PDB file of C-alpha atoms in Angstrom:
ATOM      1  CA  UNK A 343      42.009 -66.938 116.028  1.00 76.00           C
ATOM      2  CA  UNK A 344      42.506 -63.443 114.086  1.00 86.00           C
ATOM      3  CA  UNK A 345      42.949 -60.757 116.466  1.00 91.00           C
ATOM      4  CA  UNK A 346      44.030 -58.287 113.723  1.00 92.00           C
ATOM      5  CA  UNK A 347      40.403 -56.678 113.669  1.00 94.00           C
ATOM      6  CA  UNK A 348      39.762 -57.750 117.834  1.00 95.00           C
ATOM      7  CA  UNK A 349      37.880 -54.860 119.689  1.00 97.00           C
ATOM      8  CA  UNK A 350      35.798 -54.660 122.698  1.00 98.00           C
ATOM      9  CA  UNK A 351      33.449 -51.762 123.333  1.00 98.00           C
ATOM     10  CA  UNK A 352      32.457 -50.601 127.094  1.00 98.00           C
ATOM     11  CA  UNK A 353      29.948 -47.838 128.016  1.00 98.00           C
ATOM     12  CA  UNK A 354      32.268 -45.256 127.271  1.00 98.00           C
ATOM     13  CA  UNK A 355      35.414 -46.585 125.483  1.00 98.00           C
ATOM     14  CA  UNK A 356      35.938 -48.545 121.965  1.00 98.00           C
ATOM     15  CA  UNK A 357      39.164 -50.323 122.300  1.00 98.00           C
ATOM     16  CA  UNK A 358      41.089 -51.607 118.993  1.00 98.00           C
ATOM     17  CA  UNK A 359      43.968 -52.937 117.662  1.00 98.00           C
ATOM     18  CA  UNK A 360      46.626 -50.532 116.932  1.00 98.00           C
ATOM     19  CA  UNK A 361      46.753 -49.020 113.436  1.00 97.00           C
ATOM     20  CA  UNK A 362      50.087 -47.710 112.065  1.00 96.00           C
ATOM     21  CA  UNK A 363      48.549 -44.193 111.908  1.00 97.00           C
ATOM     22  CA  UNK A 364      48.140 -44.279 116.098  1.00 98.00           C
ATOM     23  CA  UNK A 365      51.782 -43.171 115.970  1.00 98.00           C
ATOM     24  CA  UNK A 366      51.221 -39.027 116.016  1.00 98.00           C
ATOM     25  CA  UNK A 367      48.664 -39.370 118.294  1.00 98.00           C
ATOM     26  CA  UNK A 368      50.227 -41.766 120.368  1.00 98.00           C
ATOM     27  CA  UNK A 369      53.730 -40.338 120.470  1.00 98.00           C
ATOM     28  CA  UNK A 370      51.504 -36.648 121.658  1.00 98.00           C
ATOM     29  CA  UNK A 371      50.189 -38.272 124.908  1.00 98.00           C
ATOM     30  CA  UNK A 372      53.823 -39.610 126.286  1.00 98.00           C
ATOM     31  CA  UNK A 373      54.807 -37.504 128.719  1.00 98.00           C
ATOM     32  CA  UNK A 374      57.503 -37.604 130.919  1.00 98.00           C
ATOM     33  CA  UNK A 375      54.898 -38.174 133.779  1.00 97.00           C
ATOM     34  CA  UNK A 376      53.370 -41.300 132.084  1.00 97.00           C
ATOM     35  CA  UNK A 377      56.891 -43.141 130.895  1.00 97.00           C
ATOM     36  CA  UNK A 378      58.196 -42.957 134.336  1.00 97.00           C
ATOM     37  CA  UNK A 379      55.625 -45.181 135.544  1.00 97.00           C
ATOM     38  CA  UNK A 380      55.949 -47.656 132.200  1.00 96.00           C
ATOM     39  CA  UNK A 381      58.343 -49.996 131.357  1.00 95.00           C
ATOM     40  CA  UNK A 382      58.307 -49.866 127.552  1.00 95.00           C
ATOM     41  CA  UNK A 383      57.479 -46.187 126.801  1.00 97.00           C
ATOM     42  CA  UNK A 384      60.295 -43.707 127.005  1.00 97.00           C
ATOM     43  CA  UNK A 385      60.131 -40.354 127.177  1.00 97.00           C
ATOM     44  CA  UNK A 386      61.021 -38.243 124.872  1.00 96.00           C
ATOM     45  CA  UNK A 387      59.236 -40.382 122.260  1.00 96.00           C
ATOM     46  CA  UNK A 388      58.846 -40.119 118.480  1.00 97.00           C
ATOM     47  CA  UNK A 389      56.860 -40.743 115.672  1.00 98.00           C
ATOM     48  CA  UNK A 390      59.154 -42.953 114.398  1.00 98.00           C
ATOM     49  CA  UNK A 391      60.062 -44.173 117.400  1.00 98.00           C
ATOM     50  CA  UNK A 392      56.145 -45.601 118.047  1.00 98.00           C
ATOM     51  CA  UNK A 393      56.550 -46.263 114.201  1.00 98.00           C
ATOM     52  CA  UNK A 394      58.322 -49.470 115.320  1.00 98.00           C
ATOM     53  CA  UNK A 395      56.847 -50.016 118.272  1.00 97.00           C
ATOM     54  CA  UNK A 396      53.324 -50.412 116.292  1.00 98.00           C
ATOM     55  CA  UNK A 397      55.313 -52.611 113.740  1.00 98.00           C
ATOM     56  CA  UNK A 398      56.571 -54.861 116.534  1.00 97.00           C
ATOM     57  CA  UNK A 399      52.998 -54.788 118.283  1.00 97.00           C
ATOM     58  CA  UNK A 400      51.557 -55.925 114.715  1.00 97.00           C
ATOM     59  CA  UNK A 401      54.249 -58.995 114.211  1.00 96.00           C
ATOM     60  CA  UNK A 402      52.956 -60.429 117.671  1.00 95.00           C
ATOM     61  CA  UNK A 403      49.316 -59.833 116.894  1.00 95.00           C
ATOM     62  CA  UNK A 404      50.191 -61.590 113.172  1.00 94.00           C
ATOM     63  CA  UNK A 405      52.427 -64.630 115.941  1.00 92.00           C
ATOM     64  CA  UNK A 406      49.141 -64.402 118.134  1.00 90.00           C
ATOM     65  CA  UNK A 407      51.870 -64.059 120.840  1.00 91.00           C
ATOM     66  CA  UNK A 408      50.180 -60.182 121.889  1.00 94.00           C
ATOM     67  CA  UNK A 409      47.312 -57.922 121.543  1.00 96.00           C
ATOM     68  CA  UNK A 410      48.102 -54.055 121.282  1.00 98.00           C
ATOM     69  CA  UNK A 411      45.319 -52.013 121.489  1.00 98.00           C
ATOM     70  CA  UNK A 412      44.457 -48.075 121.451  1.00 98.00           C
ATOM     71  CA  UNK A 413      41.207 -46.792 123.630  1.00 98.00           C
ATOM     72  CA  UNK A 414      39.345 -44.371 121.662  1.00 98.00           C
ATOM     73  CA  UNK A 415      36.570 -42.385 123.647  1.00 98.00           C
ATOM     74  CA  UNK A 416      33.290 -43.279 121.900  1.00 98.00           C
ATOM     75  CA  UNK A 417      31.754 -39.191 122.847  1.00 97.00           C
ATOM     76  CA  UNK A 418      34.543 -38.145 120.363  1.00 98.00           C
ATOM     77  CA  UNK A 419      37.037 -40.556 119.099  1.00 97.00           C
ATOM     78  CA  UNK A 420      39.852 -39.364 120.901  1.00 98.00           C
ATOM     79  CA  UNK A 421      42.916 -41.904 121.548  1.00 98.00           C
ATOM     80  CA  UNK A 422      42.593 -42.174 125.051  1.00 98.00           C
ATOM     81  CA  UNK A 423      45.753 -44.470 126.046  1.00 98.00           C
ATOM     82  CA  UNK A 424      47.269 -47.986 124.972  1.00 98.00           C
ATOM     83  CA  UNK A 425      46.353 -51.432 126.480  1.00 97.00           C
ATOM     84  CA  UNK A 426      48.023 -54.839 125.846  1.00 97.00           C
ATOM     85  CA  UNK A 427      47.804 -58.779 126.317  1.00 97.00           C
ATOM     86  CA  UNK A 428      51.216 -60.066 126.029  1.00 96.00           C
ATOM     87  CA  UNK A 429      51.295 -64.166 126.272  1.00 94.00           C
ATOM     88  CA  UNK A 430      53.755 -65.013 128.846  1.00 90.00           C
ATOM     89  CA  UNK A 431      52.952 -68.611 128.783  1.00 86.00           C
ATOM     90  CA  UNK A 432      50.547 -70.869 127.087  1.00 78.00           C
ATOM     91  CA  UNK A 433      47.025 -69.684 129.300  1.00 90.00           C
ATOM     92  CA  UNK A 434      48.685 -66.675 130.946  1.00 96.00           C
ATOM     93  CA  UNK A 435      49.069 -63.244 129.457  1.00 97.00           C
ATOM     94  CA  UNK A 436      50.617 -59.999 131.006  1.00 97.00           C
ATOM     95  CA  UNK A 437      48.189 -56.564 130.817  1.00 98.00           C
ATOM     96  CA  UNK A 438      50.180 -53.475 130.084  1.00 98.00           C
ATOM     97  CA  UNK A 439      48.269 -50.105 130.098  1.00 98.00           C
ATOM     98  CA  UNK A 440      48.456 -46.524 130.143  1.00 98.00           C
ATOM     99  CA  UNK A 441      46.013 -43.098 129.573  1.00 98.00           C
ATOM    100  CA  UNK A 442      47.034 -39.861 128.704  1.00 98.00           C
ATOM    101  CA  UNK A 443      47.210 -37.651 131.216  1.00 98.00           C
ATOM    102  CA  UNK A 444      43.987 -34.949 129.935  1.00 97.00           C
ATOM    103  CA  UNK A 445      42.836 -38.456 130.296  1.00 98.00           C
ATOM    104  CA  UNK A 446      43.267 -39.674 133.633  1.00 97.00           C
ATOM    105  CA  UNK A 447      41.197 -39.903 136.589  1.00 97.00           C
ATOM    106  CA  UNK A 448      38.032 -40.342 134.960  1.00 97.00           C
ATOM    107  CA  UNK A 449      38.115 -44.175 135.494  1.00 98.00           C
ATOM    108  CA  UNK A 450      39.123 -45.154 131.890  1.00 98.00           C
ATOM    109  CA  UNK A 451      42.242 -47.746 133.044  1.00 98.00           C
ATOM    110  CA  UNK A 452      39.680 -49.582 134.940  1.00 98.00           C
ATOM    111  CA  UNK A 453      36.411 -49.320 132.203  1.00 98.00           C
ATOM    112  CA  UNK A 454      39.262 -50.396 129.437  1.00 98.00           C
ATOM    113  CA  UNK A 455      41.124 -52.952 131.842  1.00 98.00           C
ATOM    114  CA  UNK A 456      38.089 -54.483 132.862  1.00 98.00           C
ATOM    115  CA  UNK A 457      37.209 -55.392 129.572  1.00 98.00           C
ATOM    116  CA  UNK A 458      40.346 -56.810 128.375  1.00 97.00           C
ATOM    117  CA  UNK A 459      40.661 -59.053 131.447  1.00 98.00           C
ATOM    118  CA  UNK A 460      36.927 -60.253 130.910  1.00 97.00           C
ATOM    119  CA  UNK A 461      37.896 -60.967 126.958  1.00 96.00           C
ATOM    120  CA  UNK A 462      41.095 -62.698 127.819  1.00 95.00           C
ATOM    121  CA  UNK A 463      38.956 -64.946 129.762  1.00 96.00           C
ATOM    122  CA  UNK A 464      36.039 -65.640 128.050  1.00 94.00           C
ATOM    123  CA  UNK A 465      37.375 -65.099 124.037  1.00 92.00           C
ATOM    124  CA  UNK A 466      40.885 -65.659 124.099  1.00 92.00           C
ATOM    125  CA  UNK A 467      40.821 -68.812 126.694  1.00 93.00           C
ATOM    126  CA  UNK A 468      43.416 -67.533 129.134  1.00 96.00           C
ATOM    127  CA  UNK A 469      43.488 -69.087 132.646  1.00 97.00           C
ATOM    128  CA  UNK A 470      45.266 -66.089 133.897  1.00 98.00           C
ATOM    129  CA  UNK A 471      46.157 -62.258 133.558  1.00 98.00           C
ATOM    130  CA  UNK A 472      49.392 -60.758 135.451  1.00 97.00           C
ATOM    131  CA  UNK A 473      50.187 -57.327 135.437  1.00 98.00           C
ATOM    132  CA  UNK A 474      53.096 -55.314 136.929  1.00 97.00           C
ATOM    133  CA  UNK A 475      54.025 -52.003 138.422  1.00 97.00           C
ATOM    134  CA  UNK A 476      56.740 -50.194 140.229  1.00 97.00           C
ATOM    135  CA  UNK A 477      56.239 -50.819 143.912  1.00 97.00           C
ATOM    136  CA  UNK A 478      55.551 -46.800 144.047  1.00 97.00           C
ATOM    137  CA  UNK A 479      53.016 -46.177 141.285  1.00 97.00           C
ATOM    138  CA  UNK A 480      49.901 -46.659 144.188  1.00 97.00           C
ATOM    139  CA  UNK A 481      47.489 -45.513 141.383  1.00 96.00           C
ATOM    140  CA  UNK A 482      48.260 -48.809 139.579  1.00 97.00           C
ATOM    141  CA  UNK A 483      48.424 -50.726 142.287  1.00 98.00           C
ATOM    142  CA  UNK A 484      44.788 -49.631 143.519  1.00 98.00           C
ATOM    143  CA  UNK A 485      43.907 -50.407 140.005  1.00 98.00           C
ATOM    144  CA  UNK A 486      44.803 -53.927 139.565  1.00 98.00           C
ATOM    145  CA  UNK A 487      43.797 -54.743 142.915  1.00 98.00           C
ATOM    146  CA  UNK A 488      40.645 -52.964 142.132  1.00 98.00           C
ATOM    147  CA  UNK A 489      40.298 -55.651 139.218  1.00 98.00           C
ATOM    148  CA  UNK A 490      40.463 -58.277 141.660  1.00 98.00           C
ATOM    149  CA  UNK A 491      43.999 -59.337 141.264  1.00 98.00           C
ATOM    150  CA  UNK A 492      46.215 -60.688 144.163  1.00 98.00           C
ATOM    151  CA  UNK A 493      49.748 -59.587 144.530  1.00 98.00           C
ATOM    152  CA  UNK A 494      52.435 -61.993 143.503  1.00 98.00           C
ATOM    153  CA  UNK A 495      55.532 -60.483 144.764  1.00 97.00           C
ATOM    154  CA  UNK A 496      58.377 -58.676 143.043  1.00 98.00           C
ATOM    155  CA  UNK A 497      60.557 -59.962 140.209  1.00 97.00           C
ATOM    156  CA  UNK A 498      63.238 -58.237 138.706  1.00 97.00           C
ATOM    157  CA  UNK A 499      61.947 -56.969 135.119  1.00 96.00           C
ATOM    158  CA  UNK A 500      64.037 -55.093 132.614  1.00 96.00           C
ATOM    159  CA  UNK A 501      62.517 -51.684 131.410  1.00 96.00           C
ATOM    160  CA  UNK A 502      63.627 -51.133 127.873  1.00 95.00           C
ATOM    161  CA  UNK A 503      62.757 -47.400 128.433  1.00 94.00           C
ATOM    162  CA  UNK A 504      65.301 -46.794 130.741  1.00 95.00           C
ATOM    163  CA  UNK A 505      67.593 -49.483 129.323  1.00 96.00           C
ATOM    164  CA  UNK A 506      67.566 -50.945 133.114  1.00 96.00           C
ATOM    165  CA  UNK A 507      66.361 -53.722 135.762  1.00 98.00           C
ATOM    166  CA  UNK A 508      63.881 -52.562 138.081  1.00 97.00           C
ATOM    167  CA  UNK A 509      62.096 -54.357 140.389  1.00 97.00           C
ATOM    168  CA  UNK A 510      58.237 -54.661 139.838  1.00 98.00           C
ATOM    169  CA  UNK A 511      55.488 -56.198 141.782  1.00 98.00           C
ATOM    170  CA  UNK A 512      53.397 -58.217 139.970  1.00 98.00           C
ATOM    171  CA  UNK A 513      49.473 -59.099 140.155  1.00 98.00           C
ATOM    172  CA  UNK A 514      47.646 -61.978 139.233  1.00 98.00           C
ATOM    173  CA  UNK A 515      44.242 -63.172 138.685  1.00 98.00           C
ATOM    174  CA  UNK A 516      42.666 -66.111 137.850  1.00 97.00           C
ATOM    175  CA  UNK A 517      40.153 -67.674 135.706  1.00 96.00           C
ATOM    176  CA  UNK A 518      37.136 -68.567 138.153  1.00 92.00           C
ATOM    177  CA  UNK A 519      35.464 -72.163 137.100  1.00 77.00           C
TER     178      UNK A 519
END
């Protein structure tokens, strides 16, 4: 399957695959306050620096090994945050997210999260979705439980923004039927 034109559209959200020009606007909504919580986002972060991370996304949608996405509000068109499938074995895949912060609170993780779960499922044929977060972000963890994921436990995970091993609990849900 193609995923290099996959999107999903929700009430209020269009999600899509990352486009090399994403960088500016991407690279605008770090903050310190969001790549604290994230593994792969540091902070201070620059264009070119989300240059290569959107070439790297774009080899693993091209391997069909990941699926990087940007959430773009449908009122305005406004990049909203980033979402991602990563495969972590054949019918599992790992959900990575993350809003802006004018962006937060309004329910847009879940609307966005929601739907990527529900396509990994039903399109993309996995069996099951993990996602992890540092044992204090609770926001996360109220997400992903909120998605119906279990917790899993903590595994030692290494955070290439902080070029360090953390330990991160982990979610997991499963395909139903």
């Amino acid at each position: 399957m193609d995923l290099s034109s996959f999107t999903l559209s929700t009430e209020r959200l269009r999600l899509r695959v990352v486009e090399p020009g994403d960088a500016p606007v991407l690279a605008g909504l770090m903050t310190a306050g969001i790549s604290r919580w994230v593994a792969a986002w540091p902070y201070p972060l620059t264009v070119p620096m989300v240059d290569a991370m959107i070439a790297d996304a774009l080899a693993g949608v091209a391997e069909g090994r990941t699926l990087p996405m940007v959430m773009t509000a449908k009122a305005d068109g406004a990049v909203v945050g980033w979402l991602k499938l990563s495969k972590i074995d054949a019918p599992a895949a790992e959900l990575g997210y993350w809003i802006g912060e004018p962006f937060q609170g309004r329910g847009f993780a879940f609307e966005a999260a929601s739907a990527m779960v529900e396509a990994g499922f039903r399109q993309l044929g996995l069996q099951a979705v993990e996602a992890g977060a540092q044992p204090a972000n609770a926001a996360s963890h109220k997400l992903l439980r909120k998605l119906g994921m279990s917790e899993v436990g903590e595994r030692r995970m290494f955070e290439p923004a902080r070029q360090r091993h953390a330990m991160i609990l982990f979610w997991r849900i499963e395909r139903e039927g």
